[in-house]
Amino acid sequence: MTDERTAHGERIHRTAHETEVAAPAGVVYGLIADATQWPLYFPPNVHVDRLEFDGTHERLRMWATANGRVKTWTSRRVLDAVARRIEFHQEIPAAPLSTMTGTWIVEPLGTETSRLTLLHDFSVTDDRADPVAWVERATDTNSRAELAGIAALARQWARLDSLVLSFEDSVTVDAPPEPVYAFLEQAGRWPDRLPHVSRLDLTEEPAGVQIMSMETLTADGSSHTTESVRVCFPDAGRIVYKQTLTPALMSAHTGVWTVEPGPAGTTVATSRHSVVLREEAVERVLGAGADLARARRYVREALGRNSTATLTHAKRYAESPVVL
């Protein structure tokens, strides 16, 4: 094997992962191509912002977990829908990387089966052994999770419209955006401010990236625990999140809080949710005979009720004569 090196003399390390997917190649490529949906499809991905896109060339800001830590970087991608191939390189690699490039390749094995391959080439500053091992472990763990996520989702491609749902709820606040955003960002204080939150543990590192474990009460008095990663954008009045531990009925749940100026000095606060249902859990959670339509209604009502309650308390907080 040739010992290839970067212009700075660092050795290039290569990894390759592949899986067989029970779905047409076009379906698999479509899931890979739409990177903005990756947080919903791939367990490691927390959030993706599309910064530029002309139909072929794309620039993305990405957040994802790696060996239990949240990393962020900017990537450029070149999409080739005819060859079903996507090449990428990290424009601003996350430490300890000095370079990271790779390729997604989708090959048809038949009309209903495909092979999905993910290649990575990377180098590490000074080529030190411990950081190289850390990157290899993170790349292997995340690549396996991403391929498994695509395989699981793609084999249900004919039913995706039934499994995936998105919705939002909004309230109008007679106050400026700042106190509304502050209420939503200060999640560590929610147990004292929100009756449906009984416990919340929060750490923030680096600044603006919050790791949360929260216990919430449902309408029937039961409780469930969720774990989330949140990324806060105070200048944009936006908080995005990805649940890393979801209730049994959902295989994935992402969301965003937005706070925007409204008419006549008001503020519009919105909660948006996107969910992938876990079909095999529907009857176990909702009872014999329950179907996806009932599961969709249940999730819509449960998530909407809690997020609307949070927005209502944020409104009350912001409109209070004394904001604490």
PDB file of C-alpha atoms in Angstrom:
ATOM      1  CA  MET A   1       0.000   0.000   0.000  1.00  0.00           C
ATOM      2  CA  THR A   2       1.382   3.397  -0.990  1.00  0.00           C
ATOM      3  CA  ASP A   3       2.186   5.688   1.906  1.00  0.00           C
ATOM      4  CA  GLU A   4       0.435   8.819   0.627  1.00  0.00           C
ATOM      5  CA  ARG A   5       0.951  12.088   2.426  1.00  0.00           C
ATOM      6  CA  THR A   6      -0.488  15.610   2.380  1.00  0.00           C
ATOM      7  CA  ALA A   7       1.458  18.685   1.309  1.00  0.00           C
ATOM      8  CA  HIS A   8       2.390  19.131   4.984  1.00  0.00           C
ATOM      9  CA  GLY A   9       3.825  15.611   5.203  1.00  0.00           C
ATOM     10  CA  GLU A  10       0.965  14.082   7.212  1.00  0.00           C
ATOM     11  CA  ARG A  11       0.005  10.530   6.307  1.00  0.00           C
ATOM     12  CA  ILE A  12      -3.382   9.985   4.637  1.00  0.00           C
ATOM     13  CA  HIS A  13      -5.488   7.352   6.391  1.00  0.00           C
ATOM     14  CA  ARG A  14      -8.286   5.573   4.509  1.00  0.00           C
ATOM     15  CA  THR A  15     -11.459   3.845   5.658  1.00  0.00           C
ATOM     16  CA  ALA A  16     -14.188   2.094   3.675  1.00  0.00           C
ATOM     17  CA  HIS A  17     -17.644   1.010   4.825  1.00  0.00           C
ATOM     18  CA  GLU A  18     -20.436  -0.511   2.796  1.00  0.00           C
ATOM     19  CA  THR A  19     -23.834  -2.111   3.198  1.00  0.00           C
ATOM     20  CA  GLU A  20     -26.529  -3.661   1.062  1.00  0.00           C
ATOM     21  CA  VAL A  21     -29.822  -1.772   1.062  1.00  0.00           C
ATOM     22  CA  ALA A  22     -33.231  -3.226   0.210  1.00  0.00           C
ATOM     23  CA  ALA A  23     -34.285  -0.226  -1.890  1.00  0.00           C
ATOM     24  CA  PRO A  24     -33.786   1.099  -5.432  1.00  0.00           C
ATOM     25  CA  ALA A  25     -30.539   2.985  -6.044  1.00  0.00           C
ATOM     26  CA  GLY A  26     -32.422   6.195  -6.837  1.00  0.00           C
ATOM     27  CA  VAL A  27     -34.161   6.132  -3.457  1.00  0.00           C
ATOM     28  CA  VAL A  28     -30.883   5.573  -1.597  1.00  0.00           C
ATOM     29  CA  TYR A  29     -29.142   8.352  -3.517  1.00  0.00           C
ATOM     30  CA  GLY A  30     -32.022  10.741  -2.755  1.00  0.00           C
ATOM     31  CA  LEU A  31     -31.649  10.146   0.986  1.00  0.00           C
ATOM     32  CA  ILE A  32     -27.898  10.792   0.808  1.00  0.00           C
ATOM     33  CA  ALA A  33     -28.281  13.868  -1.391  1.00  0.00           C
ATOM     34  CA  ASP A  34     -30.671  15.731   0.925  1.00  0.00           C
ATOM     35  CA  ALA A  35     -28.189  16.530   3.698  1.00  0.00           C
ATOM     36  CA  THR A  36     -30.558  18.940   5.460  1.00  0.00           C
ATOM     37  CA  GLN A  37     -32.605  15.877   6.489  1.00  0.00           C
ATOM     38  CA  TRP A  38     -29.633  13.933   7.857  1.00  0.00           C
ATOM     39  CA  PRO A  39     -30.365  14.769  11.512  1.00  0.00           C
ATOM     40  CA  LEU A  40     -33.687  12.960  11.017  1.00  0.00           C
ATOM     41  CA  TYR A  41     -32.113  10.008   9.195  1.00  0.00           C
ATOM     42  CA  PHE A  42     -28.651   9.550  10.743  1.00  0.00           C
ATOM     43  CA  PRO A  43     -28.187   9.010  14.505  1.00  0.00           C
ATOM     44  CA  PRO A  44     -24.864  10.955  14.788  1.00  0.00           C
ATOM     45  CA  ASN A  45     -26.067  14.094  12.955  1.00  0.00           C
ATOM     46  CA  VAL A  46     -27.487  16.890  15.100  1.00  0.00           C
ATOM     47  CA  HIS A  47     -28.030  19.732  12.626  1.00  0.00           C
ATOM     48  CA  VAL A  48     -27.133  20.753   9.065  1.00  0.00           C
ATOM     49  CA  ASP A  49     -27.325  24.286   7.626  1.00  0.00           C
ATOM     50  CA  ARG A  50     -27.141  24.579   3.845  1.00  0.00           C
ATOM     51  CA  LEU A  51     -25.025  27.672   3.154  1.00  0.00           C
ATOM     52  CA  GLU A  52     -24.767  27.448  -0.650  1.00  0.00           C
ATOM     53  CA  PHE A  53     -26.298  25.235  -3.360  1.00  0.00           C
ATOM     54  CA  ASP A  54     -26.481  25.490  -7.149  1.00  0.00           C
ATOM     55  CA  GLY A  55     -27.882  22.033  -7.854  1.00  0.00           C
ATOM     56  CA  THR A  56     -24.446  20.406  -8.136  1.00  0.00           C
ATOM     57  CA  HIS A  57     -22.079  22.171  -5.727  1.00  0.00           C
ATOM     58  CA  GLU A  58     -23.085  22.542  -2.116  1.00  0.00           C
ATOM     59  CA  ARG A  59     -21.609  24.057   1.041  1.00  0.00           C
ATOM     60  CA  LEU A  60     -22.834  22.821   4.430  1.00  0.00           C
ATOM     61  CA  ARG A  61     -22.279  23.643   8.106  1.00  0.00           C
ATOM     62  CA  MET A  62     -22.719  20.444  10.090  1.00  0.00           C
ATOM     63  CA  TRP A  63     -22.966  19.423  13.736  1.00  0.00           C
ATOM     64  CA  ALA A  64     -22.655  15.782  14.799  1.00  0.00           C
ATOM     65  CA  THR A  65     -21.646  13.639  17.754  1.00  0.00           C
ATOM     66  CA  ALA A  66     -18.269  11.901  17.610  1.00  0.00           C
ATOM     67  CA  ASN A  67     -17.204   9.576  20.408  1.00  0.00           C
ATOM     68  CA  GLY A  68     -19.707  11.264  22.719  1.00  0.00           C
ATOM     69  CA  ARG A  69     -18.660  14.831  21.876  1.00  0.00           C
ATOM     70  CA  VAL A  70     -20.354  17.354  19.600  1.00  0.00           C
ATOM     71  CA  LYS A  71     -18.202  18.451  16.660  1.00  0.00           C
ATOM     72  CA  THR A  72     -18.925  21.072  14.006  1.00  0.00           C
ATOM     73  CA  TRP A  73     -17.344  21.691  10.610  1.00  0.00           C
ATOM     74  CA  THR A  74     -18.013  23.134   7.166  1.00  0.00           C
ATOM     75  CA  SER A  75     -18.087  20.813   4.156  1.00  0.00           C
ATOM     76  CA  ARG A  76     -18.279  21.222   0.408  1.00  0.00           C
ATOM     77  CA  ARG A  77     -19.982  18.540  -1.695  1.00  0.00           C
ATOM     78  CA  VAL A  78     -20.218  17.765  -5.410  1.00  0.00           C
ATOM     79  CA  LEU A  79     -23.363  15.844  -6.328  1.00  0.00           C
ATOM     80  CA  ASP A  80     -23.560  13.610  -9.413  1.00  0.00           C
ATOM     81  CA  ALA A  81     -27.096  12.251  -9.680  1.00  0.00           C
ATOM     82  CA  VAL A  82     -26.369  10.347 -12.918  1.00  0.00           C
ATOM     83  CA  ALA A  83     -23.451   8.396 -11.417  1.00  0.00           C
ATOM     84  CA  ARG A  84     -25.164   8.394  -7.994  1.00  0.00           C
ATOM     85  CA  ARG A  85     -21.947   9.604  -6.436  1.00  0.00           C
ATOM     86  CA  ILE A  86     -21.300  12.433  -3.956  1.00  0.00           C
ATOM     87  CA  GLU A  87     -17.801  13.678  -3.164  1.00  0.00           C
ATOM     88  CA  PHE A  88     -17.146  15.817  -0.106  1.00  0.00           C
ATOM     89  CA  HIS A  89     -14.340  17.530   1.722  1.00  0.00           C
ATOM     90  CA  GLN A  90     -14.290  19.351   5.018  1.00  0.00           C
ATOM     91  CA  GLU A  91     -13.484  22.977   4.309  1.00  0.00           C
ATOM     92  CA  ILE A  92     -12.840  23.716   7.991  1.00  0.00           C
ATOM     93  CA  PRO A  93     -12.113  20.344   9.619  1.00  0.00           C
ATOM     94  CA  ALA A  94     -12.906  19.755  13.266  1.00  0.00           C
ATOM     95  CA  ALA A  95      -9.860  19.146  15.473  1.00  0.00           C
ATOM     96  CA  PRO A  96      -7.779  16.983  15.552  1.00  0.00           C
ATOM     97  CA  LEU A  97      -8.268  16.621  11.785  1.00  0.00           C
ATOM     98  CA  SER A  98      -6.153  18.566   9.332  1.00  0.00           C
ATOM     99  CA  THR A  99      -7.943  17.144   6.254  1.00  0.00           C
ATOM    100  CA  MET A 100     -11.045  15.026   5.659  1.00  0.00           C
ATOM    101  CA  THR A 101     -12.422  14.013   2.274  1.00  0.00           C
ATOM    102  CA  GLY A 102     -14.701  11.230   1.159  1.00  0.00           C
ATOM    103  CA  THR A 103     -17.191   9.771  -1.284  1.00  0.00           C
ATOM    104  CA  TRP A 104     -20.687   8.288  -1.150  1.00  0.00           C
ATOM    105  CA  ILE A 105     -21.293   5.703  -3.903  1.00  0.00           C
ATOM    106  CA  VAL A 106     -24.646   4.077  -4.661  1.00  0.00           C
ATOM    107  CA  GLU A 107     -24.645   1.067  -7.006  1.00  0.00           C
ATOM    108  CA  PRO A 108     -27.766  -0.792  -8.185  1.00  0.00           C
ATOM    109  CA  LEU A 109     -27.667  -4.538  -7.496  1.00  0.00           C
ATOM    110  CA  GLY A 110     -31.127  -5.003  -8.979  1.00  0.00           C
ATOM    111  CA  THR A 111     -34.346  -3.074  -9.336  1.00  0.00           C
ATOM    112  CA  GLU A 112     -35.030  -3.191  -5.586  1.00  0.00           C
ATOM    113  CA  THR A 113     -31.539  -3.612  -4.076  1.00  0.00           C
ATOM    114  CA  SER A 114     -28.458  -1.382  -3.874  1.00  0.00           C
ATOM    115  CA  ARG A 115     -24.957  -1.285  -2.490  1.00  0.00           C
ATOM    116  CA  LEU A 116     -24.040   1.835  -0.531  1.00  0.00           C
ATOM    117  CA  THR A 117     -20.348   2.583   0.017  1.00  0.00           C
ATOM    118  CA  LEU A 118     -18.844   5.338   2.159  1.00  0.00           C
ATOM    119  CA  LEU A 119     -15.143   6.178   1.752  1.00  0.00           C
ATOM    120  CA  HIS A 120     -13.078   8.502   3.952  1.00  0.00           C
ATOM    121  CA  ASP A 121      -9.531   9.867   3.510  1.00  0.00           C
ATOM    122  CA  PHE A 122      -8.193  11.871   6.440  1.00  0.00           C
ATOM    123  CA  SER A 123      -5.050  13.218   8.020  1.00  0.00           C
ATOM    124  CA  VAL A 124      -4.331  14.395  11.541  1.00  0.00           C
ATOM    125  CA  THR A 125      -2.080  17.235  12.632  1.00  0.00           C
ATOM    126  CA  ASP A 126       1.447  15.880  13.250  1.00  0.00           C
ATOM    127  CA  ASP A 127       0.058  12.358  12.566  1.00  0.00           C
ATOM    128  CA  ARG A 128       0.076  11.556  16.281  1.00  0.00           C
ATOM    129  CA  ALA A 129      -1.091   8.035  17.168  1.00  0.00           C
ATOM    130  CA  ASP A 130      -3.733   8.883  19.776  1.00  0.00           C
ATOM    131  CA  PRO A 131      -5.627  11.439  17.653  1.00  0.00           C
ATOM    132  CA  VAL A 132      -5.444   9.112  14.638  1.00  0.00           C
ATOM    133  CA  ALA A 133      -6.979   6.312  16.707  1.00  0.00           C
ATOM    134  CA  TRP A 134      -9.680   8.723  17.987  1.00  0.00           C
ATOM    135  CA  VAL A 135     -10.629   9.742  14.443  1.00  0.00           C
ATOM    136  CA  GLU A 136     -10.603   6.140  13.214  1.00  0.00           C
ATOM    137  CA  ARG A 137     -12.917   5.135  16.059  1.00  0.00           C
ATOM    138  CA  ALA A 138     -15.266   8.070  15.467  1.00  0.00           C
ATOM    139  CA  THR A 139     -15.297   7.504  11.699  1.00  0.00           C
ATOM    140  CA  ASP A 140     -16.015   3.811  12.100  1.00  0.00           C
ATOM    141  CA  THR A 141     -18.774   4.350  14.675  1.00  0.00           C
ATOM    142  CA  ASN A 142     -20.490   7.140  12.742  1.00  0.00           C
ATOM    143  CA  SER A 143     -20.137   5.459   9.349  1.00  0.00           C
ATOM    144  CA  ARG A 144     -21.726   2.267  10.645  1.00  0.00           C
ATOM    145  CA  ALA A 145     -24.545   4.261  12.263  1.00  0.00           C
ATOM    146  CA  GLU A 146     -25.141   6.301   9.099  1.00  0.00           C
ATOM    147  CA  LEU A 147     -25.205   3.257   6.837  1.00  0.00           C
ATOM    148  CA  ALA A 148     -27.502   1.391   9.219  1.00  0.00           C
ATOM    149  CA  GLY A 149     -29.806   4.424   9.434  1.00  0.00           C
ATOM    150  CA  ILE A 150     -30.040   4.731   5.658  1.00  0.00           C
ATOM    151  CA  ALA A 151     -30.595   0.976   5.250  1.00  0.00           C
ATOM    152  CA  ALA A 152     -33.387   0.941   7.852  1.00  0.00           C
ATOM    153  CA  LEU A 153     -35.096   4.000   6.406  1.00  0.00           C
ATOM    154  CA  ALA A 154     -34.651   3.106   2.743  1.00  0.00           C
ATOM    155  CA  ARG A 155     -36.197  -0.340   3.057  1.00  0.00           C
ATOM    156  CA  GLN A 156     -39.366   1.431   4.211  1.00  0.00           C
ATOM    157  CA  TRP A 157     -39.234   3.865   1.272  1.00  0.00           C
ATOM    158  CA  ALA A 158     -42.717   2.988   0.017  1.00  0.00           C
ATOM    159  CA  ARG A 159     -44.186   3.999   3.405  1.00  0.00           C
ATOM    160  CA  LEU A 160     -41.996   7.008   4.245  1.00  0.00           C
ATOM    161  CA  ASP A 161     -44.871   9.439   3.757  1.00  0.00           C
ATOM    162  CA  SER A 162     -46.733   7.615   6.548  1.00  0.00           C
ATOM    163  CA  LEU A 163     -43.730   7.332   8.864  1.00  0.00           C
ATOM    164  CA  VAL A 164     -42.399  10.894   8.633  1.00  0.00           C
ATOM    165  CA  LEU A 165     -44.372  13.904   9.851  1.00  0.00           C
ATOM    166  CA  SER A 166     -43.568  17.566  10.403  1.00  0.00           C
ATOM    167  CA  PHE A 167     -45.666  20.264  12.037  1.00  0.00           C
ATOM    168  CA  GLU A 168     -45.417  23.534  13.932  1.00  0.00           C
ATOM    169  CA  ASP A 169     -47.188  25.654  16.537  1.00  0.00           C
ATOM    170  CA  SER A 170     -46.836  29.406  17.098  1.00  0.00           C
ATOM    171  CA  VAL A 171     -47.841  32.038  19.624  1.00  0.00           C
ATOM    172  CA  THR A 172     -47.753  35.819  19.309  1.00  0.00           C
ATOM    173  CA  VAL A 173     -46.061  37.633  22.172  1.00  0.00           C
ATOM    174  CA  ASP A 174     -46.655  41.275  23.045  1.00  0.00           C
ATOM    175  CA  ALA A 175     -42.968  41.815  23.864  1.00  0.00           C
ATOM    176  CA  PRO A 176     -39.629  42.083  22.044  1.00  0.00           C
ATOM    177  CA  PRO A 177     -37.854  38.894  20.916  1.00  0.00           C
ATOM    178  CA  GLU A 178     -35.009  38.982  23.461  1.00  0.00           C
ATOM    179  CA  PRO A 179     -36.864  37.792  26.596  1.00  0.00           C
ATOM    180  CA  VAL A 180     -38.723  35.127  24.595  1.00  0.00           C
ATOM    181  CA  TYR A 181     -35.461  33.744  23.266  1.00  0.00           C
ATOM    182  CA  ALA A 182     -33.877  33.937  26.730  1.00  0.00           C
ATOM    183  CA  PHE A 183     -36.688  31.797  28.170  1.00  0.00           C
ATOM    184  CA  LEU A 184     -36.200  29.134  25.500  1.00  0.00           C
ATOM    185  CA  GLU A 185     -32.409  29.173  25.738  1.00  0.00           C
ATOM    186  CA  GLN A 186     -32.330  28.967  29.559  1.00  0.00           C
ATOM    187  CA  ALA A 187     -33.621  25.404  29.587  1.00  0.00           C
ATOM    188  CA  GLY A 188     -31.827  24.641  32.832  1.00  0.00           C
ATOM    189  CA  ARG A 189     -34.488  26.744  34.590  1.00  0.00           C
ATOM    190  CA  TRP A 190     -37.446  24.954  32.984  1.00  0.00           C
ATOM    191  CA  PRO A 191     -38.236  22.701  35.978  1.00  0.00           C
ATOM    192  CA  ASP A 192     -39.026  25.892  37.938  1.00  0.00           C
ATOM    193  CA  ARG A 193     -40.900  27.492  35.031  1.00  0.00           C
ATOM    194  CA  LEU A 194     -42.725  24.668  33.232  1.00  0.00           C
ATOM    195  CA  PRO A 195     -45.166  22.372  35.054  1.00  0.00           C
ATOM    196  CA  HIS A 196     -44.680  19.523  32.543  1.00  0.00           C
ATOM    197  CA  VAL A 197     -40.881  19.409  33.118  1.00  0.00           C
ATOM    198  CA  SER A 198     -40.032  17.597  36.356  1.00  0.00           C
ATOM    199  CA  ARG A 199     -36.262  17.296  35.858  1.00  0.00           C
ATOM    200  CA  LEU A 200     -33.672  18.727  33.487  1.00  0.00           C
ATOM    201  CA  ASP A 201     -29.904  18.305  33.573  1.00  0.00           C
ATOM    202  CA  LEU A 202     -27.952  20.567  31.230  1.00  0.00           C
ATOM    203  CA  THR A 203     -24.314  21.045  30.320  1.00  0.00           C
ATOM    204  CA  GLU A 204     -22.994  23.529  27.771  1.00  0.00           C
ATOM    205  CA  GLU A 205     -19.649  22.919  26.079  1.00  0.00           C
ATOM    206  CA  PRO A 206     -18.641  24.568  23.885  1.00  0.00           C
ATOM    207  CA  ALA A 207     -20.718  27.724  24.303  1.00  0.00           C
ATOM    208  CA  GLY A 208     -24.001  27.488  22.438  1.00  0.00           C
ATOM    209  CA  VAL A 209     -24.043  23.677  22.341  1.00  0.00           C
ATOM    210  CA  GLN A 210     -26.264  22.253  25.075  1.00  0.00           C
ATOM    211  CA  ILE A 211     -26.539  18.622  26.168  1.00  0.00           C
ATOM    212  CA  MET A 212     -29.846  17.960  27.933  1.00  0.00           C
ATOM    213  CA  SER A 213     -31.504  15.127  29.811  1.00  0.00           C
ATOM    214  CA  MET A 214     -35.141  15.965  30.554  1.00  0.00           C
ATOM    215  CA  GLU A 215     -38.053  14.221  32.267  1.00  0.00           C
ATOM    216  CA  THR A 216     -41.469  15.401  31.135  1.00  0.00           C
ATOM    217  CA  LEU A 217     -44.975  14.605  32.338  1.00  0.00           C
ATOM    218  CA  THR A 218     -47.667  13.512  29.894  1.00  0.00           C
ATOM    219  CA  ALA A 219     -51.395  14.296  30.016  1.00  0.00           C
ATOM    220  CA  ASP A 220     -52.171  10.965  31.758  1.00  0.00           C
ATOM    221  CA  GLY A 221     -49.664  11.665  34.527  1.00  0.00           C
ATOM    222  CA  SER A 222     -46.942   9.310  33.316  1.00  0.00           C
ATOM    223  CA  SER A 223     -43.442  10.536  32.565  1.00  0.00           C
ATOM    224  CA  HIS A 224     -40.732   9.856  30.031  1.00  0.00           C
ATOM    225  CA  THR A 225     -37.089  10.792  29.746  1.00  0.00           C
ATOM    226  CA  THR A 226     -35.494  12.238  26.641  1.00  0.00           C
ATOM    227  CA  GLU A 227     -31.925  13.253  25.892  1.00  0.00           C
ATOM    228  CA  SER A 228     -31.123  15.988  23.390  1.00  0.00           C
ATOM    229  CA  VAL A 229     -28.365  18.055  21.846  1.00  0.00           C
ATOM    230  CA  ARG A 230     -29.275  21.693  21.190  1.00  0.00           C
ATOM    231  CA  VAL A 231     -27.397  24.269  19.131  1.00  0.00           C
ATOM    232  CA  CYS A 232     -28.244  27.897  19.938  1.00  0.00           C
ATOM    233  CA  PHE A 233     -28.081  30.781  17.445  1.00  0.00           C
ATOM    234  CA  PRO A 234     -28.921  33.884  19.515  1.00  0.00           C
ATOM    235  CA  ASP A 235     -28.251  36.348  16.682  1.00  0.00           C
ATOM    236  CA  ALA A 236     -30.776  34.514  14.494  1.00  0.00           C
ATOM    237  CA  GLY A 237     -33.287  33.885  17.286  1.00  0.00           C
ATOM    238  CA  ARG A 238     -33.111  30.151  16.636  1.00  0.00           C
ATOM    239  CA  ILE A 239     -32.451  26.996  18.666  1.00  0.00           C
ATOM    240  CA  VAL A 240     -32.219  23.648  16.878  1.00  0.00           C
ATOM    241  CA  TYR A 241     -32.175  20.284  18.607  1.00  0.00           C
ATOM    242  CA  LYS A 242     -31.923  16.558  18.038  1.00  0.00           C
ATOM    243  CA  GLN A 243     -33.241  14.002  20.508  1.00  0.00           C
ATOM    244  CA  THR A 244     -30.560  11.368  21.051  1.00  0.00           C
ATOM    245  CA  LEU A 245     -32.851   9.336  23.321  1.00  0.00           C
ATOM    246  CA  THR A 246     -36.440   9.276  22.087  1.00  0.00           C
ATOM    247  CA  PRO A 247     -39.717   7.894  23.442  1.00  0.00           C
ATOM    248  CA  ALA A 248     -40.566   4.386  22.221  1.00  0.00           C
ATOM    249  CA  LEU A 249     -42.941   5.529  19.482  1.00  0.00           C
ATOM    250  CA  MET A 250     -40.306   7.572  17.625  1.00  0.00           C
ATOM    251  CA  SER A 251     -37.093   6.421  15.974  1.00  0.00           C
ATOM    252  CA  ALA A 252     -36.012  10.034  15.379  1.00  0.00           C
ATOM    253  CA  HIS A 253     -37.118  13.496  16.498  1.00  0.00           C
ATOM    254  CA  THR A 254     -35.626  16.863  15.550  1.00  0.00           C
ATOM    255  CA  GLY A 255     -36.942  20.343  16.139  1.00  0.00           C
ATOM    256  CA  VAL A 256     -36.337  24.066  16.078  1.00  0.00           C
ATOM    257  CA  TRP A 257     -37.484  27.010  18.175  1.00  0.00           C
ATOM    258  CA  THR A 258     -37.619  30.310  16.296  1.00  0.00           C
ATOM    259  CA  VAL A 259     -38.236  33.802  17.659  1.00  0.00           C
ATOM    260  CA  GLU A 260     -38.974  36.444  15.045  1.00  0.00           C
ATOM    261  CA  PRO A 261     -40.242  40.035  15.093  1.00  0.00           C
ATOM    262  CA  GLY A 262     -43.965  40.268  14.329  1.00  0.00           C
ATOM    263  CA  PRO A 263     -46.226  43.183  13.408  1.00  0.00           C
ATOM    264  CA  ALA A 264     -46.646  46.240  15.621  1.00  0.00           C
ATOM    265  CA  GLY A 265     -43.792  45.410  17.999  1.00  0.00           C
ATOM    266  CA  THR A 266     -44.891  41.846  18.696  1.00  0.00           C
ATOM    267  CA  THR A 267     -42.855  38.641  18.519  1.00  0.00           C
ATOM    268  CA  VAL A 268     -43.845  35.377  16.838  1.00  0.00           C
ATOM    269  CA  ALA A 269     -42.429  32.327  18.642  1.00  0.00           C
ATOM    270  CA  THR A 270     -42.668  29.008  16.816  1.00  0.00           C
ATOM    271  CA  SER A 271     -41.903  25.392  17.627  1.00  0.00           C
ATOM    272  CA  ARG A 272     -41.335  23.030  14.687  1.00  0.00           C
ATOM    273  CA  HIS A 273     -41.053  19.253  14.974  1.00  0.00           C
ATOM    274  CA  SER A 274     -39.982  16.532  12.534  1.00  0.00           C
ATOM    275  CA  VAL A 275     -40.461  12.906  13.516  1.00  0.00           C
ATOM    276  CA  VAL A 276     -39.887   9.416  12.136  1.00  0.00           C
ATOM    277  CA  LEU A 277     -42.310   6.940  13.693  1.00  0.00           C
ATOM    278  CA  ARG A 278     -41.222   3.483  14.836  1.00  0.00           C
ATOM    279  CA  GLU A 279     -43.879   1.344  13.177  1.00  0.00           C
ATOM    280  CA  GLU A 280     -43.108  -1.827  15.114  1.00  0.00           C
ATOM    281  CA  ALA A 281     -43.808   0.003  18.399  1.00  0.00           C
ATOM    282  CA  VAL A 282     -47.247   1.375  17.502  1.00  0.00           C
ATOM    283  CA  GLU A 283     -49.405  -1.422  18.931  1.00  0.00           C
ATOM    284  CA  ARG A 284     -47.082  -1.951  21.888  1.00  0.00           C
ATOM    285  CA  VAL A 285     -47.399   1.700  22.884  1.00  0.00           C
ATOM    286  CA  LEU A 286     -50.960   2.515  21.801  1.00  0.00           C
ATOM    287  CA  GLY A 287     -52.646  -0.867  22.116  1.00  0.00           C
ATOM    288  CA  ALA A 288     -53.848  -3.656  19.846  1.00  0.00           C
ATOM    289  CA  GLY A 289     -55.338  -2.442  16.592  1.00  0.00           C
ATOM    290  CA  ALA A 290     -53.577   0.943  16.622  1.00  0.00           C
ATOM    291  CA  ASP A 291     -52.259   1.968  13.216  1.00  0.00           C
ATOM    292  CA  LEU A 292     -49.909   4.607  11.819  1.00  0.00           C
ATOM    293  CA  ALA A 293     -52.724   7.127  11.386  1.00  0.00           C
ATOM    294  CA  ARG A 294     -53.492   6.922  15.104  1.00  0.00           C
ATOM    295  CA  ALA A 295     -49.783   7.117  15.942  1.00  0.00           C
ATOM    296  CA  ARG A 296     -49.437  10.262  13.850  1.00  0.00           C
ATOM    297  CA  ARG A 297     -52.351  11.897  15.672  1.00  0.00           C
ATOM    298  CA  TYR A 298     -50.988  10.835  19.060  1.00  0.00           C
ATOM    299  CA  VAL A 299     -47.487  12.198  18.409  1.00  0.00           C
ATOM    300  CA  ARG A 300     -48.839  15.401  16.893  1.00  0.00           C
ATOM    301  CA  GLU A 301     -51.054  16.039  19.923  1.00  0.00           C
ATOM    302  CA  ALA A 302     -48.477  15.053  22.558  1.00  0.00           C
ATOM    303  CA  LEU A 303     -45.555  17.031  21.141  1.00  0.00           C
ATOM    304  CA  GLY A 304     -47.741  19.959  20.150  1.00  0.00           C
ATOM    305  CA  ARG A 305     -49.297  20.146  23.612  1.00  0.00           C
ATOM    306  CA  ASN A 306     -45.936  20.308  25.400  1.00  0.00           C
ATOM    307  CA  SER A 307     -44.305  22.739  22.968  1.00  0.00           C
ATOM    308  CA  THR A 308     -47.362  25.009  22.996  1.00  0.00           C
ATOM    309  CA  ALA A 309     -47.279  24.949  26.794  1.00  0.00           C
ATOM    310  CA  THR A 310     -43.611  25.984  26.664  1.00  0.00           C
ATOM    311  CA  LEU A 311     -44.385  28.807  24.233  1.00  0.00           C
ATOM    312  CA  THR A 312     -47.308  29.975  26.371  1.00  0.00           C
ATOM    313  CA  HIS A 313     -45.084  30.167  29.449  1.00  0.00           C
ATOM    314  CA  ALA A 314     -42.418  31.977  27.405  1.00  0.00           C
ATOM    315  CA  LYS A 315     -45.103  34.483  26.383  1.00  0.00           C
ATOM    316  CA  ARG A 316     -46.187  34.962  30.002  1.00  0.00           C
ATOM    317  CA  TYR A 317     -42.559  35.392  31.060  1.00  0.00           C
ATOM    318  CA  ALA A 318     -41.751  37.935  28.324  1.00  0.00           C
ATOM    319  CA  GLU A 319     -44.929  39.937  28.871  1.00  0.00           C
ATOM    320  CA  SER A 320     -44.436  40.110  32.632  1.00  0.00           C
ATOM    321  CA  PRO A 321     -43.730  43.617  33.989  1.00  0.00           C
ATOM    322  CA  VAL A 322     -40.704  42.172  35.791  1.00  0.00           C
ATOM    323  CA  VAL A 323     -38.731  39.667  33.720  1.00  0.00           C
ATOM    324  CA  LEU A 324     -36.526  37.560  35.967  1.00  0.00           C
TER     325      LEU A 324
END
